[in-house]
mmCIF file of C-alpha atoms and ligand atoms in Angstrom:
data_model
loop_
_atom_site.group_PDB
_atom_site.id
_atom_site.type_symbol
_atom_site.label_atom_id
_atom_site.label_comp_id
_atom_site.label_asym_id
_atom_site.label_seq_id
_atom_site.Cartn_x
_atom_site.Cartn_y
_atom_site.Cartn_z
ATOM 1 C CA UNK A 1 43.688 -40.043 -15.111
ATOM 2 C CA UNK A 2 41.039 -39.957 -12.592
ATOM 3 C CA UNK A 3 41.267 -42.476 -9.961
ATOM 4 C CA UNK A 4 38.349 -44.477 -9.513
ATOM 5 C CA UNK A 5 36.494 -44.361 -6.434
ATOM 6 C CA UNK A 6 36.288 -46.648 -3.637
ATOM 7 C CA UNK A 7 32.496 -47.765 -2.926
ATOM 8 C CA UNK A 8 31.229 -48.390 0.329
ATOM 9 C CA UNK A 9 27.895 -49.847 1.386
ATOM 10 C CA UNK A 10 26.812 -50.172 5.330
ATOM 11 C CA UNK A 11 23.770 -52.761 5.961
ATOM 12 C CA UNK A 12 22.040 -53.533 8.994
ATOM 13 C CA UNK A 13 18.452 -54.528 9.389
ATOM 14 C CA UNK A 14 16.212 -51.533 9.092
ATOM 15 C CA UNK A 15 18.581 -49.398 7.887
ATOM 16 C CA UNK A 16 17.348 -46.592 10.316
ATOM 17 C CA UNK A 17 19.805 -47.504 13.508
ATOM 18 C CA UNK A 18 23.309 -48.174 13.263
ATOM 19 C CA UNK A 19 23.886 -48.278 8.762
ATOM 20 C CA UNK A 20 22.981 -44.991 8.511
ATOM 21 C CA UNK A 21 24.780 -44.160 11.500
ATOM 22 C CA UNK A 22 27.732 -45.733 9.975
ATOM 23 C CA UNK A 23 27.736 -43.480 6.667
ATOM 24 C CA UNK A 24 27.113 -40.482 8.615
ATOM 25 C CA UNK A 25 30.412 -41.464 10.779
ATOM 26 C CA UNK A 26 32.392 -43.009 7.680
ATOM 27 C CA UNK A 27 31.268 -39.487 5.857
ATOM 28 C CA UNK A 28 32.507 -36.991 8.343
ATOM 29 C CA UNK A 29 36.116 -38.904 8.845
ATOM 30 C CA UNK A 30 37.168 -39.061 5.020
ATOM 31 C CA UNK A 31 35.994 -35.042 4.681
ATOM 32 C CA UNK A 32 38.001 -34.639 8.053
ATOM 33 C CA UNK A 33 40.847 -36.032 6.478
ATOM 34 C CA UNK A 34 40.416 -34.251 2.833
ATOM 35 C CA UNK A 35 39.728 -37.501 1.104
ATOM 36 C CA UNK A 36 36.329 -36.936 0.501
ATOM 37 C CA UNK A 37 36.521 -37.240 -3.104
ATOM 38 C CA UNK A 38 37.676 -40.788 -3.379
ATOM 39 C CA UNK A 39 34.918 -42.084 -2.024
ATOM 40 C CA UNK A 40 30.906 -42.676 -2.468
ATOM 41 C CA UNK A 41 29.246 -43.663 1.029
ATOM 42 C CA UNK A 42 25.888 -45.207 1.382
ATOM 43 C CA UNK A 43 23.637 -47.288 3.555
ATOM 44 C CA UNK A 44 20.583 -49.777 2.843
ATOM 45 C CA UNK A 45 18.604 -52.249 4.791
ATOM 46 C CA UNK A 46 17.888 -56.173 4.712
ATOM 47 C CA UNK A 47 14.284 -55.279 5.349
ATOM 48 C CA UNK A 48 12.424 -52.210 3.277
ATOM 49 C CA UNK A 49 9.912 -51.823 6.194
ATOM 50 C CA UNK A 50 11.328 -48.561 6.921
ATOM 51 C CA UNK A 51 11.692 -47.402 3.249
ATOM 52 C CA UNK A 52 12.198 -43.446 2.647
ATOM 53 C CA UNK A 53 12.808 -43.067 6.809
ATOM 54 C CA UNK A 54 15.191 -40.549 8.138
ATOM 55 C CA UNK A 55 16.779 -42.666 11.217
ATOM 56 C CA UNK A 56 15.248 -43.469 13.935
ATOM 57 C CA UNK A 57 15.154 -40.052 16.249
ATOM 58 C CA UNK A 58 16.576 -41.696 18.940
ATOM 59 C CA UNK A 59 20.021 -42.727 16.673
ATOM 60 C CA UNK A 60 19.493 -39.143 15.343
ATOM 61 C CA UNK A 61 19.702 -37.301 18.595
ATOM 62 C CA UNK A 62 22.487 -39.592 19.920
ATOM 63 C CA UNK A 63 24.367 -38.903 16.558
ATOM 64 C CA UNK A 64 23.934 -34.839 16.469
ATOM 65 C CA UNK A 65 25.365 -35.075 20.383
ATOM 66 C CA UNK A 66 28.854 -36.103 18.478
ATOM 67 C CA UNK A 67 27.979 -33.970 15.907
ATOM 68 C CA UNK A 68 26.522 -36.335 13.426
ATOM 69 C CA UNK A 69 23.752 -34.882 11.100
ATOM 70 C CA UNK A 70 22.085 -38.405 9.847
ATOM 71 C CA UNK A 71 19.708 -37.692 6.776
ATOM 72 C CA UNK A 72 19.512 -40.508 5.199
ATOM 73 C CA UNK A 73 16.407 -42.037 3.892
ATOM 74 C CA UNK A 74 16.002 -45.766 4.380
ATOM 75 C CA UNK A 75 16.036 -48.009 1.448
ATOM 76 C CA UNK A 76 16.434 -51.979 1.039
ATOM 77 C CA UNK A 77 19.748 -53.178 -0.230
ATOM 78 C CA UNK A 78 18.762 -54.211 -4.100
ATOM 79 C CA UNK A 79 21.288 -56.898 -6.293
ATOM 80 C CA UNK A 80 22.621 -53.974 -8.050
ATOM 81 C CA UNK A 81 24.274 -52.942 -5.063
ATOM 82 C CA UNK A 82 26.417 -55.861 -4.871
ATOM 83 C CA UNK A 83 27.781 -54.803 -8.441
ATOM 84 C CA UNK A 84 28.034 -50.702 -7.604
ATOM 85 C CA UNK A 85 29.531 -51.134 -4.545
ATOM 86 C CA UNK A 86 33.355 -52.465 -3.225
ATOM 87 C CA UNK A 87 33.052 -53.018 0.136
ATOM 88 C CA UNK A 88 29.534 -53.837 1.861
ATOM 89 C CA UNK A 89 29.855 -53.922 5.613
ATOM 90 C CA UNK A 90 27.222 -55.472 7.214
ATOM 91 C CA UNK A 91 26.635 -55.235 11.347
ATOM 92 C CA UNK A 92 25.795 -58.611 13.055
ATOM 93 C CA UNK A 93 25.328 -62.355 12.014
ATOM 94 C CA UNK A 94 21.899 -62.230 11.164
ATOM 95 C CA UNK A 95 23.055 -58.975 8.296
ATOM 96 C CA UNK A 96 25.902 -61.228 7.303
ATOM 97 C CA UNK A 97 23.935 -64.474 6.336
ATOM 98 C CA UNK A 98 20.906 -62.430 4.667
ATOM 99 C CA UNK A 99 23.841 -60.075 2.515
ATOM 100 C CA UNK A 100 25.679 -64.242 1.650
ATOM 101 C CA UNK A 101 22.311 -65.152 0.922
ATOM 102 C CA UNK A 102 21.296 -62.381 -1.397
ATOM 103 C CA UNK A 103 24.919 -62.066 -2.623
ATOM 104 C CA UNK A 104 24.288 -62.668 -6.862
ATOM 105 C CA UNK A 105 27.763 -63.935 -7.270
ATOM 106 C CA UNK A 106 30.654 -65.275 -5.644
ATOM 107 C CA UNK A 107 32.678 -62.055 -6.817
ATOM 108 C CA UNK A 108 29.867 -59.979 -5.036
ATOM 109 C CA UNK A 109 30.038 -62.269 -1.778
ATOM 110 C CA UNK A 110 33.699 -61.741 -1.575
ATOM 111 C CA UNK A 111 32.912 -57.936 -1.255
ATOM 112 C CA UNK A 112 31.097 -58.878 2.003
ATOM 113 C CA UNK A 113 32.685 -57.367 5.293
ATOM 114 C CA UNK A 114 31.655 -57.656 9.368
ATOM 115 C CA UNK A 115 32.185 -54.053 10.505
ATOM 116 C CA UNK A 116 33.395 -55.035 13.722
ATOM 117 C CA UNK A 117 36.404 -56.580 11.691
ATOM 118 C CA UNK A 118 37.758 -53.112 11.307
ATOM 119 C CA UNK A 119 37.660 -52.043 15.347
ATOM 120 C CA UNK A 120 40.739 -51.973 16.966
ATOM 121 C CA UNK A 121 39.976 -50.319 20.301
ATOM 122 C CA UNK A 122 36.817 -52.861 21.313
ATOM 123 C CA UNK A 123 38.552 -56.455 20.542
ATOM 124 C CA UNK A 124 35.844 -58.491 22.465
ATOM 125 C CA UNK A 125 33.386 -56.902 19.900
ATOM 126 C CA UNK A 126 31.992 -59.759 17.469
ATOM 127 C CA UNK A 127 28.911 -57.315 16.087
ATOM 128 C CA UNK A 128 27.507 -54.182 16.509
ATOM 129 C CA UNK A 129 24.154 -54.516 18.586
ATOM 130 C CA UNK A 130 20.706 -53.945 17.383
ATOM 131 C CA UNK A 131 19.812 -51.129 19.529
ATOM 132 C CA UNK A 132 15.817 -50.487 18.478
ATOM 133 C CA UNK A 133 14.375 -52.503 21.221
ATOM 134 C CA UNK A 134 17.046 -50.957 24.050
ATOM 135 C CA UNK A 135 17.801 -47.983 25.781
ATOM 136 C CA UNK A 136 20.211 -44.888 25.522
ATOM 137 C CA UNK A 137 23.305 -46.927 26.503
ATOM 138 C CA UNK A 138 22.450 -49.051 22.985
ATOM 139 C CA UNK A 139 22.450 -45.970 20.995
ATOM 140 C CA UNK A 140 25.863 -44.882 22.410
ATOM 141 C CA UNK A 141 27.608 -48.460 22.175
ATOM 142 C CA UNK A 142 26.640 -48.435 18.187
ATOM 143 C CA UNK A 143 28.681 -45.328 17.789
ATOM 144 C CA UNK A 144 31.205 -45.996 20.251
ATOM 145 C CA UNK A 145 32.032 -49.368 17.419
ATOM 146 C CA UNK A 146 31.055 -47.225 14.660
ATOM 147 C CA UNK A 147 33.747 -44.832 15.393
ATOM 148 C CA UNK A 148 36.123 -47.010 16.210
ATOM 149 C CA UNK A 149 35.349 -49.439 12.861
ATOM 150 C CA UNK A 150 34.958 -46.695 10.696
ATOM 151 C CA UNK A 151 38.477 -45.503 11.631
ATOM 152 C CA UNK A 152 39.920 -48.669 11.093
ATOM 153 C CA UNK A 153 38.667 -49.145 7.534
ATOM 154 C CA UNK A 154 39.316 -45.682 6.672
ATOM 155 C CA UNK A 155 42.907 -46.640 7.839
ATOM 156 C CA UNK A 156 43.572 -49.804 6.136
ATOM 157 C CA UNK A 157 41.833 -48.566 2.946
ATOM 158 C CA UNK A 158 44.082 -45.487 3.006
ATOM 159 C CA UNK A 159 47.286 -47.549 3.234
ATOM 160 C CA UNK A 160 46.427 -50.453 0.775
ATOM 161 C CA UNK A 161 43.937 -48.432 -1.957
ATOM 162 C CA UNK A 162 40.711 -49.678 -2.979
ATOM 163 C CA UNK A 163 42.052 -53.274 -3.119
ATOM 164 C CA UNK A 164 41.001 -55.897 -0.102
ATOM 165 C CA UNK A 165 45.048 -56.811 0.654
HETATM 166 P P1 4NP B 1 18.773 -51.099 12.436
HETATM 167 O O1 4NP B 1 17.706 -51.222 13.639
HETATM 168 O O2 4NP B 1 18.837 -52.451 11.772
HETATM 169 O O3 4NP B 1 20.052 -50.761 13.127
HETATM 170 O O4 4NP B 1 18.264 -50.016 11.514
HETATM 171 C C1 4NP B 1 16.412 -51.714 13.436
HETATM 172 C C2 4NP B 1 15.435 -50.900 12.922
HETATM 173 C C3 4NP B 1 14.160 -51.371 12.732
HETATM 174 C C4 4NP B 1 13.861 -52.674 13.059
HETATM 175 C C5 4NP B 1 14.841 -53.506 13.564
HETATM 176 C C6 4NP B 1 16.125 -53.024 13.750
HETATM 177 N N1 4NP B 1 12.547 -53.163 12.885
HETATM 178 O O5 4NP B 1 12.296 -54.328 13.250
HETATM 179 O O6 4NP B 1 11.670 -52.446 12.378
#
């Protein structure tokens, strides 16, 4: 029998900075690691402001430096979403309380994450930074905890399954 897969959707605010920065990251470690299959990867934002976007082309360029190809298009996080998906990561307080308050059921709040939950190497991390209004050193720090988060969930969901445990 097929195994079903394990759904993950990143939010931030525009969805053009650091959410799809997240799926390109998230992407690129489970095909690194073969596991590709067993999972669908997505992004959305709070706002649809930036709706059908590529990324901002100052997350792009910071990304393809790593080796990141972001291509994305932005797109507002919809209630569906909160049924399709297991896991939906959100990046800073202001992402969390929108994604509780647009949550359609307490099932789909429980399914409600803080990426930075998942670092391991940047402790004193609480949220990954909105870096539109900054400079380079913005850009960088949102993949630096990208990276880092990213490997973390990969690694706990690869030990425990699709199941939050
Ligand atoms: P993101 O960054 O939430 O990481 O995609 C932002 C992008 C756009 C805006 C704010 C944050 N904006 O206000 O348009």
């Amino acid at each position: 029998m097929k195994q079903k897969k394990t759904r993950i959707l990143f939010v931030c605010l525009g969805n053009i900075c650091r959410s799809p920065a997240a799926e390109g990251v998230m992407k690129r470690l489970v095909e690194r690691e073969g596991v590709q299959e067993e999972f669908v990867i997505d992004s959305a934002g709070i706002i649809g402001y930036h709706q059908g976007e590529l990324p901002d082309p100052r997350m792009r360029s910071h990304a393809a430096r790593r080796g990141y190809l972001l291509i994305h298009r932005s797109r507002p996080v919809t209630s569906n979403d909160f049924l399709e998906f297991d896991w939906i990561i959100g990046m800073d307080d202001r992402n969390l309380d929108d994604l509780h308050r647009l949550a359609p059921t307490l099932e789909a709040e429980a399914k409600i994450c803080r990426m930075t939950d998942f670092c391991r190497h940047h402790p004193e991390a609480d949220h990954v930074p909105d870096p539109y209004y900054g400079g380079a050193a913005g850009f960088d720090l949102v993949l630096d905890l990208l990276e880092d988060g990213c490997q973390g969930l990969l690694d706990r969901l690869t030990r425990t399954g699709p199941d939050r445990g």
